[in-house]
PDB file of C-alpha atoms in Angstrom:
ATOM      1  CA  MET A   1     137.314   8.743  41.623  1.00  0.00           C
ATOM      2  CA  HIS A   2     135.951  10.697  38.702  1.00  0.00           C
ATOM      3  CA  THR A   3     138.396  13.025  35.615  1.00  0.00           C
ATOM      4  CA  ASP A   4     138.920  16.131  36.751  1.00  0.00           C
ATOM      5  CA  CYS A   5     136.978  18.288  34.071  1.00  0.00           C
ATOM      6  CA  GLN A   6     138.736  21.337  32.865  1.00  0.00           C
ATOM      7  CA  LEU A   7     136.515  23.072  30.176  1.00  0.00           C
ATOM      8  CA  ASP A   8     139.138  26.083  29.552  1.00  0.00           C
ATOM      9  CA  GLN A   9     140.634  23.476  27.475  1.00  0.00           C
ATOM     10  CA  PHE A  10     138.158  23.359  24.921  1.00  0.00           C
ATOM     11  CA  LYS A  11     139.278  24.365  21.935  1.00  0.00           C
ATOM     12  CA  ILE A  12     138.622  25.224  18.267  1.00  0.00           C
ATOM     13  CA  LEU A  13     141.952  23.687  16.387  1.00  0.00           C
ATOM     14  CA  TYR A  14     140.736  23.277  12.379  1.00  0.00           C
ATOM     15  CA  GLN A  15     138.086  24.387  10.633  1.00  0.00           C
ATOM     16  CA  ASP A  16     137.096  24.661   6.888  1.00  0.00           C
ATOM     17  CA  ASP A  17     134.151  24.686   5.360  1.00  0.00           C
ATOM     18  CA  HIS A  18     133.367  21.142   5.491  1.00  0.00           C
ATOM     19  CA  LEU A  19     134.978  19.743   8.414  1.00  0.00           C
ATOM     20  CA  VAL A  20     135.848  21.668  11.991  1.00  0.00           C
ATOM     21  CA  ALA A  21     138.293  19.563  14.729  1.00  0.00           C
ATOM     22  CA  ILE A  22     138.144  20.520  18.866  1.00  0.00           C
ATOM     23  CA  HIS A  23     140.338  19.608  21.237  1.00  0.00           C
ATOM     24  CA  LYS A  24     138.231  17.985  24.007  1.00  0.00           C
ATOM     25  CA  PRO A  25     138.937  18.120  27.692  1.00  0.00           C
ATOM     26  CA  ALA A  26     139.228  14.657  29.801  1.00  0.00           C
ATOM     27  CA  GLY A  27     136.066  14.167  31.463  1.00  0.00           C
ATOM     28  CA  LEU A  28     133.605  15.694  28.735  1.00  0.00           C
ATOM     29  CA  LEU A  29     131.255  13.860  27.235  1.00  0.00           C
ATOM     30  CA  VAL A  30     131.178  13.856  23.291  1.00  0.00           C
ATOM     31  CA  HIS A  31     127.014  13.623  23.231  1.00  0.00           C
ATOM     32  CA  ARG A  32     124.743  12.922  25.704  1.00  0.00           C
ATOM     33  CA  SER A  33     124.216   9.622  26.725  1.00  0.00           C
ATOM     34  CA  PRO A  34     122.048   7.529  28.718  1.00  0.00           C
ATOM     35  CA  ILE A  35     124.823   6.127  31.507  1.00  0.00           C
ATOM     36  CA  ASP A  36     125.613   9.820  32.123  1.00  0.00           C
ATOM     37  CA  LYS A  37     121.994  11.875  32.037  1.00  0.00           C
ATOM     38  CA  HIS A  38     122.749  14.113  35.016  1.00  0.00           C
ATOM     39  CA  GLU A  39     125.856  15.778  32.212  1.00  0.00           C
ATOM     40  CA  THR A  40     124.280  18.610  31.333  1.00  0.00           C
ATOM     41  CA  ARG A  41     127.981  20.195  29.160  1.00  0.00           C
ATOM     42  CA  PHE A  42     128.580  17.885  25.479  1.00  0.00           C
ATOM     43  CA  ALA A  43     131.546  18.059  22.723  1.00  0.00           C
ATOM     44  CA  LEU A  44     128.918  18.196  20.355  1.00  0.00           C
ATOM     45  CA  GLN A  45     126.660  21.231  21.812  1.00  0.00           C
ATOM     46  CA  MET A  46     129.827  23.151  22.568  1.00  0.00           C
ATOM     47  CA  THR A  47     131.225  23.137  19.273  1.00  0.00           C
ATOM     48  CA  ARG A  48     127.847  23.704  17.855  1.00  0.00           C
ATOM     49  CA  ASP A  49     127.818  27.093  20.047  1.00  0.00           C
ATOM     50  CA  ALA A  50     130.906  28.031  19.381  1.00  0.00           C
ATOM     51  CA  ILE A  51     130.519  27.947  15.681  1.00  0.00           C
ATOM     52  CA  GLY A  52     127.332  28.936  15.237  1.00  0.00           C
ATOM     53  CA  GLN A  53     125.891  26.017  13.374  1.00  0.00           C
ATOM     54  CA  PRO A  54     125.594  22.232  13.591  1.00  0.00           C
ATOM     55  CA  VAL A  55     127.901  19.677  13.361  1.00  0.00           C
ATOM     56  CA  HIS A  56     127.979  16.034  12.567  1.00  0.00           C
ATOM     57  CA  THR A  57     129.990  13.728  15.568  1.00  0.00           C
ATOM     58  CA  LEU A  58     132.394  11.352  13.123  1.00  0.00           C
ATOM     59  CA  HIS A  59     134.314   8.967  15.717  1.00  0.00           C
ATOM     60  CA  ARG A  60     134.872   9.131  19.739  1.00  0.00           C
ATOM     61  CA  LEU A  61     136.651   9.549  22.034  1.00  0.00           C
ATOM     62  CA  ASP A  62     136.230   7.871  25.514  1.00  0.00           C
ATOM     63  CA  LYS A  63     134.216  10.644  28.127  1.00  0.00           C
ATOM     64  CA  ALA A  64     138.140  10.522  30.046  1.00  0.00           C
ATOM     65  CA  THR A  65     140.272  10.750  27.119  1.00  0.00           C
ATOM     66  CA  SER A  66     141.020  14.266  25.941  1.00  0.00           C
ATOM     67  CA  GLY A  67     142.271  14.958  22.767  1.00  0.00           C
ATOM     68  CA  LEU A  68     141.499  15.918  19.126  1.00  0.00           C
ATOM     69  CA  LEU A  69     137.946  14.606  17.993  1.00  0.00           C
ATOM     70  CA  LEU A  70     136.892  15.562  14.624  1.00  0.00           C
ATOM     71  CA  PHE A  71     132.869  16.953  13.257  1.00  0.00           C
ATOM     72  CA  ALA A  72     131.615  17.254   9.615  1.00  0.00           C
ATOM     73  CA  LEU A  73     129.486  20.636   8.840  1.00  0.00           C
ATOM     74  CA  ASP A  74     127.724  18.806   6.878  1.00  0.00           C
ATOM     75  CA  ARG A  75     125.635  15.100   6.113  1.00  0.00           C
ATOM     76  CA  ASP A  76     127.423  14.937   3.394  1.00  0.00           C
ATOM     77  CA  THR A  77     130.883  15.846   4.346  1.00  0.00           C
ATOM     78  CA  ALA A  78     129.778  13.447   7.183  1.00  0.00           C
ATOM     79  CA  GLN A  79     129.201  10.365   4.892  1.00  0.00           C
ATOM     80  CA  ARG A  80     132.060  10.362   2.753  1.00  0.00           C
ATOM     81  CA  MET A  81     134.545  10.709   6.801  1.00  0.00           C
ATOM     82  CA  GLY A  82     132.390   7.925   7.824  1.00  0.00           C
ATOM     83  CA  GLU A  83     133.263   6.511   4.597  1.00  0.00           C
ATOM     84  CA  GLN A  84     136.799   7.121   5.435  1.00  0.00           C
ATOM     85  CA  PHE A  85     137.002   5.880   9.095  1.00  0.00           C
ATOM     86  CA  GLU A  86     134.866   2.642   7.891  1.00  0.00           C
ATOM     87  CA  ALA A  87     137.751   1.437   6.188  1.00  0.00           C
ATOM     88  CA  HIS A  88     140.525   2.235   8.159  1.00  0.00           C
ATOM     89  CA  HIS A  89     141.761   5.352   5.992  1.00  0.00           C
ATOM     90  CA  ILE A  90     142.053   7.272   9.080  1.00  0.00           C
ATOM     91  CA  GLU A  91     145.255   7.186  11.385  1.00  0.00           C
ATOM     92  CA  LYS A  92     144.730   7.938  14.775  1.00  0.00           C
ATOM     93  CA  HIS A  93     147.410   8.811  17.150  1.00  0.00           C
ATOM     94  CA  TYR A  94     147.506   8.788  20.899  1.00  0.00           C
ATOM     95  CA  GLN A  95     149.656   9.303  23.986  1.00  0.00           C
ATOM     96  CA  ALA A  96     149.611   6.926  27.252  1.00  0.00           C
ATOM     97  CA  ILE A  97     151.377   7.356  30.305  1.00  0.00           C
ATOM     98  CA  CYS A  98     151.216   3.180  31.749  1.00  0.00           C
ATOM     99  CA  ARG A  99     152.617   1.492  34.212  1.00  0.00           C
ATOM    100  CA  GLY A 100     156.299  -0.015  33.608  1.00  0.00           C
ATOM    101  CA  TRP A 101     158.885  -0.524  30.633  1.00  0.00           C
ATOM    102  CA  ALA A 102     157.233  -1.206  28.134  1.00  0.00           C
ATOM    103  CA  PRO A 103     159.425  -2.952  24.989  1.00  0.00           C
ATOM    104  CA  GLU A 104     160.808  -0.156  22.922  1.00  0.00           C
ATOM    105  CA  SER A 105     157.456  -1.167  20.059  1.00  0.00           C
ATOM    106  CA  GLY A 106     155.620  -3.823  19.224  1.00  0.00           C
ATOM    107  CA  GLU A 107     152.226  -4.334  17.712  1.00  0.00           C
ATOM    108  CA  ILE A 108     149.245  -6.348  19.964  1.00  0.00           C
ATOM    109  CA  ASP A 109     146.738  -8.228  17.873  1.00  0.00           C
ATOM    110  CA  HIS A 110     144.491  -9.345  20.400  1.00  0.00           C
ATOM    111  CA  ALA A 111     140.531 -10.587  19.850  1.00  0.00           C
ATOM    112  CA  LEU A 112     138.079  -8.092  22.071  1.00  0.00           C
ATOM    113  CA  LYS A 113     134.564  -9.328  23.133  1.00  0.00           C
ATOM    114  CA  HIS A 114     132.459  -6.726  22.807  1.00  0.00           C
ATOM    115  CA  LYS A 115     132.039  -4.507  26.003  1.00  0.00           C
ATOM    116  CA  LEU A 116     128.031  -4.415  26.677  1.00  0.00           C
ATOM    117  CA  ASP A 117     126.494  -1.435  29.170  1.00  0.00           C
ATOM    118  CA  LYS A 118     123.623  -1.928  30.625  1.00  0.00           C
ATOM    119  CA  ILE A 119     121.695   0.870  30.273  1.00  0.00           C
ATOM    120  CA  ALA A 120     123.197   1.690  26.351  1.00  0.00           C
ATOM    121  CA  ASP A 121     123.039  -1.951  25.527  1.00  0.00           C
ATOM    122  CA  LYS A 122     120.196  -2.850  26.805  1.00  0.00           C
ATOM    123  CA  HIS A 123     118.991  -4.690  23.419  1.00  0.00           C
ATOM    124  CA  ALA A 124     122.044  -5.746  21.778  1.00  0.00           C
ATOM    125  CA  ARG A 125     123.093  -9.092  21.503  1.00  0.00           C
ATOM    126  CA  GLN A 126     124.454 -11.322  24.233  1.00  0.00           C
ATOM    127  CA  ASP A 127     126.297 -13.678  22.367  1.00  0.00           C
ATOM    128  CA  LYS A 128     128.325 -11.507  19.891  1.00  0.00           C
ATOM    129  CA  PRO A 129     131.937 -13.305  19.406  1.00  0.00           C
ATOM    130  CA  PRO A 130     135.050 -11.565  20.111  1.00  0.00           C
ATOM    131  CA  GLN A 131     136.030  -9.094  17.122  1.00  0.00           C
ATOM    132  CA  GLU A 132     139.454  -8.421  15.812  1.00  0.00           C
ATOM    133  CA  ALA A 133     141.764  -5.777  17.207  1.00  0.00           C
ATOM    134  CA  VAL A 134     144.996  -4.474  16.944  1.00  0.00           C
ATOM    135  CA  THR A 135     146.987  -1.462  18.177  1.00  0.00           C
ATOM    136  CA  ARG A 136     150.669  -0.531  17.443  1.00  0.00           C
ATOM    137  CA  PHE A 137     153.011   1.128  19.912  1.00  0.00           C
ATOM    138  CA  GLN A 138     156.508   2.572  20.087  1.00  0.00           C
ATOM    139  CA  ARG A 139     157.924   3.240  22.890  1.00  0.00           C
ATOM    140  CA  LEU A 140     158.358   7.475  23.569  1.00  0.00           C
ATOM    141  CA  ALA A 141     160.286   8.175  27.283  1.00  0.00           C
ATOM    142  CA  ILE A 142     160.953   6.020  30.115  1.00  0.00           C
ATOM    143  CA  ALA A 143     160.668   7.437  33.606  1.00  0.00           C
ATOM    144  CA  GLU A 144     161.712   6.131  37.132  1.00  0.00           C
ATOM    145  CA  VAL A 145     159.817   7.663  40.754  1.00  0.00           C
ATOM    146  CA  THR A 146     161.603   7.242  43.799  1.00  0.00           C
ATOM    147  CA  HIS A 147     158.611   5.812  45.849  1.00  0.00           C
ATOM    148  CA  ARG A 148     157.491   2.612  47.848  1.00  0.00           C
ATOM    149  CA  MET A 149     154.844   0.003  46.307  1.00  0.00           C
ATOM    150  CA  GLY A 150     154.506  -2.949  47.353  1.00  0.00           C
ATOM    151  CA  ARG A 151     157.706  -4.435  47.689  1.00  0.00           C
ATOM    152  CA  TYR A 152     159.460  -2.366  45.695  1.00  0.00           C
ATOM    153  CA  ASP A 153     160.991   1.297  46.643  1.00  0.00           C
ATOM    154  CA  HIS A 154     161.225   2.760  42.697  1.00  0.00           C
ATOM    155  CA  GLN A 155     158.338   2.977  40.010  1.00  0.00           C
ATOM    156  CA  ARG A 156     158.965   2.414  36.339  1.00  0.00           C
ATOM    157  CA  TYR A 157     156.747   4.409  33.565  1.00  0.00           C
ATOM    158  CA  SER A 158     156.762   4.188  29.784  1.00  0.00           C
ATOM    159  CA  LEU A 159     155.752   7.008  27.783  1.00  0.00           C
ATOM    160  CA  LEU A 160     153.793   5.551  24.591  1.00  0.00           C
ATOM    161  CA  LYS A 161     152.363   6.584  20.974  1.00  0.00           C
ATOM    162  CA  LEU A 162     149.875   4.373  20.781  1.00  0.00           C
ATOM    163  CA  ILE A 163     148.483   3.797  16.760  1.00  0.00           C
ATOM    164  CA  PRO A 164     145.154   1.481  16.591  1.00  0.00           C
ATOM    165  CA  GLN A 165     144.879  -0.190  13.726  1.00  0.00           C
ATOM    166  CA  THR A 166     141.377  -0.872  14.392  1.00  0.00           C
ATOM    167  CA  GLY A 167     138.354   1.324  16.454  1.00  0.00           C
ATOM    168  CA  ARG A 168     136.990  -1.410  19.265  1.00  0.00           C
ATOM    169  CA  LYS A 169     135.518  -0.083  22.486  1.00  0.00           C
ATOM    170  CA  HIS A 170     138.431   1.038  24.870  1.00  0.00           C
ATOM    171  CA  GLN A 171     140.250  -0.578  22.847  1.00  0.00           C
ATOM    172  CA  LEU A 172     143.784   0.467  24.176  1.00  0.00           C
ATOM    173  CA  ARG A 173     143.376   0.641  27.574  1.00  0.00           C
ATOM    174  CA  ARG A 174     141.960  -3.219  27.210  1.00  0.00           C
ATOM    175  CA  HIS A 175     145.232  -3.860  24.876  1.00  0.00           C
ATOM    176  CA  LEU A 176     147.559  -1.814  27.247  1.00  0.00           C
ATOM    177  CA  ASN A 177     146.242  -3.484  30.180  1.00  0.00           C
ATOM    178  CA  HIS A 178     146.359  -7.205  28.078  1.00  0.00           C
ATOM    179  CA  ILE A 179     150.438  -6.636  27.777  1.00  0.00           C
ATOM    180  CA  ASN A 180     150.481  -5.716  31.112  1.00  0.00           C
ATOM    181  CA  HIS A 181     150.893  -1.949  30.884  1.00  0.00           C
ATOM    182  CA  PRO A 182     147.775  -0.293  32.698  1.00  0.00           C
ATOM    183  CA  ILE A 183     147.377   3.099  31.287  1.00  0.00           C
ATOM    184  CA  ILE A 184     147.777   5.479  34.561  1.00  0.00           C
ATOM    185  CA  GLY A 185     144.579   6.778  36.123  1.00  0.00           C
ATOM    186  CA  ASP A 186     142.348   4.120  34.379  1.00  0.00           C
ATOM    187  CA  VAL A 187     139.761   3.478  37.205  1.00  0.00           C
ATOM    188  CA  GLN A 188     138.367   0.397  34.653  1.00  0.00           C
ATOM    189  CA  TYR A 189     141.192  -1.441  33.763  1.00  0.00           C
ATOM    190  CA  GLY A 190     144.458   0.581  35.276  1.00  0.00           C
ATOM    191  CA  ASP A 191     146.096  -0.077  38.491  1.00  0.00           C
ATOM    192  CA  ARG A 192     144.515   1.631  41.586  1.00  0.00           C
ATOM    193  CA  HIS A 193     147.905   1.470  43.131  1.00  0.00           C
ATOM    194  CA  HIS A 194     149.083   3.608  40.446  1.00  0.00           C
ATOM    195  CA  ASN A 195     146.599   5.410  39.926  1.00  0.00           C
ATOM    196  CA  HIS A 196     145.854   7.169  43.608  1.00  0.00           C
ATOM    197  CA  PHE A 197     149.487   7.321  43.599  1.00  0.00           C
ATOM    198  CA  PHE A 198     149.201   9.529  40.833  1.00  0.00           C
ATOM    199  CA  HIS A 199     146.427  11.170  42.538  1.00  0.00           C
ATOM    200  CA  ASP A 200     148.296  11.915  45.486  1.00  0.00           C
ATOM    201  CA  TRP A 201     151.305  13.449  44.040  1.00  0.00           C
ATOM    202  CA  LEU A 202     150.048  15.465  41.506  1.00  0.00           C
ATOM    203  CA  GLY A 203     147.020  16.345  43.045  1.00  0.00           C
ATOM    204  CA  GLN A 204     144.236  15.803  40.397  1.00  0.00           C
ATOM    205  CA  HIS A 205     142.951  12.609  38.547  1.00  0.00           C
ATOM    206  CA  ARG A 206     143.085  12.112  34.942  1.00  0.00           C
ATOM    207  CA  LEU A 207     143.466   8.848  32.531  1.00  0.00           C
ATOM    208  CA  TYR A 208     146.441   9.455  31.371  1.00  0.00           C
ATOM    209  CA  LEU A 209     145.347   9.003  27.645  1.00  0.00           C
ATOM    210  CA  ALA A 210     145.506  11.598  24.669  1.00  0.00           C
ATOM    211  CA  ALA A 211     144.356  11.704  21.190  1.00  0.00           C
ATOM    212  CA  THR A 212     147.264  13.646  19.586  1.00  0.00           C
ATOM    213  CA  ASP A 213     147.017  13.233  15.829  1.00  0.00           C
ATOM    214  CA  LEU A 214     144.744  12.792  13.418  1.00  0.00           C
ATOM    215  CA  ILE A 215     145.779  11.960   9.830  1.00  0.00           C
ATOM    216  CA  PHE A 216     143.484  11.808   6.383  1.00  0.00           C
ATOM    217  CA  THR A 217     142.785  12.662   3.368  1.00  0.00           C
ATOM    218  CA  HIS A 218     139.977  15.792   2.769  1.00  0.00           C
ATOM    219  CA  PRO A 219     136.706  14.383   1.707  1.00  0.00           C
ATOM    220  CA  VAL A 220     135.767  17.547  -0.770  1.00  0.00           C
ATOM    221  CA  THR A 221     139.573  18.962  -1.550  1.00  0.00           C
ATOM    222  CA  GLY A 222     141.523  15.784  -1.702  1.00  0.00           C
ATOM    223  CA  GLU A 223     144.253  17.498   0.238  1.00  0.00           C
ATOM    224  CA  HIS A 224     146.322  15.676   2.805  1.00  0.00           C
ATOM    225  CA  LEU A 225     145.140  16.618   6.543  1.00  0.00           C
ATOM    226  CA  HIS A 226     147.744  16.064   9.550  1.00  0.00           C
ATOM    227  CA  LEU A 227     145.610  17.640  12.531  1.00  0.00           C
ATOM    228  CA  THR A 228     147.467  17.382  16.141  1.00  0.00           C
ATOM    229  CA  ALA A 229     146.614  18.485  19.514  1.00  0.00           C
ATOM    230  CA  GLU A 230     149.002  19.136  22.302  1.00  0.00           C
ATOM    231  CA  PRO A 231     148.320  17.001  25.034  1.00  0.00           C
ATOM    232  CA  GLU A 232     146.245  19.351  27.762  1.00  0.00           C
ATOM    233  CA  THR A 233     147.367  20.770  30.882  1.00  0.00           C
ATOM    234  CA  SER A 234     146.837  18.274  33.457  1.00  0.00           C
ATOM    235  CA  PHE A 235     148.275  15.536  31.162  1.00  0.00           C
ATOM    236  CA  GLN A 236     150.915  18.571  30.396  1.00  0.00           C
ATOM    237  CA  THR A 237     151.496  18.061  34.267  1.00  0.00           C
ATOM    238  CA  ALA A 238     152.027  14.648  35.007  1.00  0.00           C
ATOM    239  CA  LEU A 239     154.772  14.676  31.521  1.00  0.00           C
ATOM    240  CA  ASN A 240     157.081  16.895  33.689  1.00  0.00           C
ATOM    241  CA  ALA A 241     156.997  15.739  36.761  1.00  0.00           C
ATOM    242  CA  LEU A 242     158.349  12.461  35.655  1.00  0.00           C
ATOM    243  CA  ASN A 243     162.477  12.485  34.662  1.00  0.00           C
ATOM    244  CA  TRP A 244     161.781  10.590  31.468  1.00  0.00           C
ATOM    245  CA  GLN A 245     165.052   9.070  29.990  1.00  0.00           C
ATOM    246  CA  ASN A 246     165.391   8.506  25.902  1.00  0.00           C
ATOM    247  CA  SER A 247     163.511  12.501  26.100  1.00  0.00           C
ATOM    248  CA  PRO A 248     165.013  13.039  22.567  1.00  0.00           C
ATOM    249  CA  GLY A 249     161.754  10.209  21.555  1.00  0.00           C
ATOM    250  CA  LEU A 250     159.480  13.224  22.676  1.00  0.00           C
ATOM    251  CA  ASP A 251     159.174  15.675  20.077  1.00  0.00           C
ATOM    252  CA  ASP A 252     158.737  12.881  16.997  1.00  0.00           C
TER     253      ASP A 252
END
């Protein structure tokens, strides 16, 4: 199944003389990739066209992940922001709907072996050791749905806030799978039975992972910035369909 891409969910969320932040729809690549040669629309291109000037990529979101994406408007800003990302001085928050009732909070400290792509990484070293990877999480709410699957009549789900401390490829998706709470809609690391249930139930297919917050120091002004993005419409559809308990946590 391919992620349903809603290009009308593309939005400019913040802009000054040095930075621009957008909402990237699920299913949209950040930039051109040898993995998806057929794609013709990219977040970088759409941002450039929307503001009428070149932009520089600072970080990435998986194609299937929606949410907050930040670009620099000049090379000097890009270099300064790159240093902040490299030093882990930028705090990133995500929301995810996952299978099962996860613990109320925790830290996943599980090293990850670099995932090589046959095309994009064909010249990369094949024997890289696992890299340190740490993700903190907080459970915002839980839900239960009456639906027969296997030997269970009810299916349980959690809404999590995820705060990665490192930035490994597919880190959040792999870490949640590691603790047996895979993200719904994840065709690579998730549970296909629950993925198909959400597709049939809600009439849409997507990865229920959204980048919601970026907290950092402005590289030029020194201002403390906290940028936010509400999950897009398709994510909200699932949030509204699930009868959440502990709902006050949704406002955290």
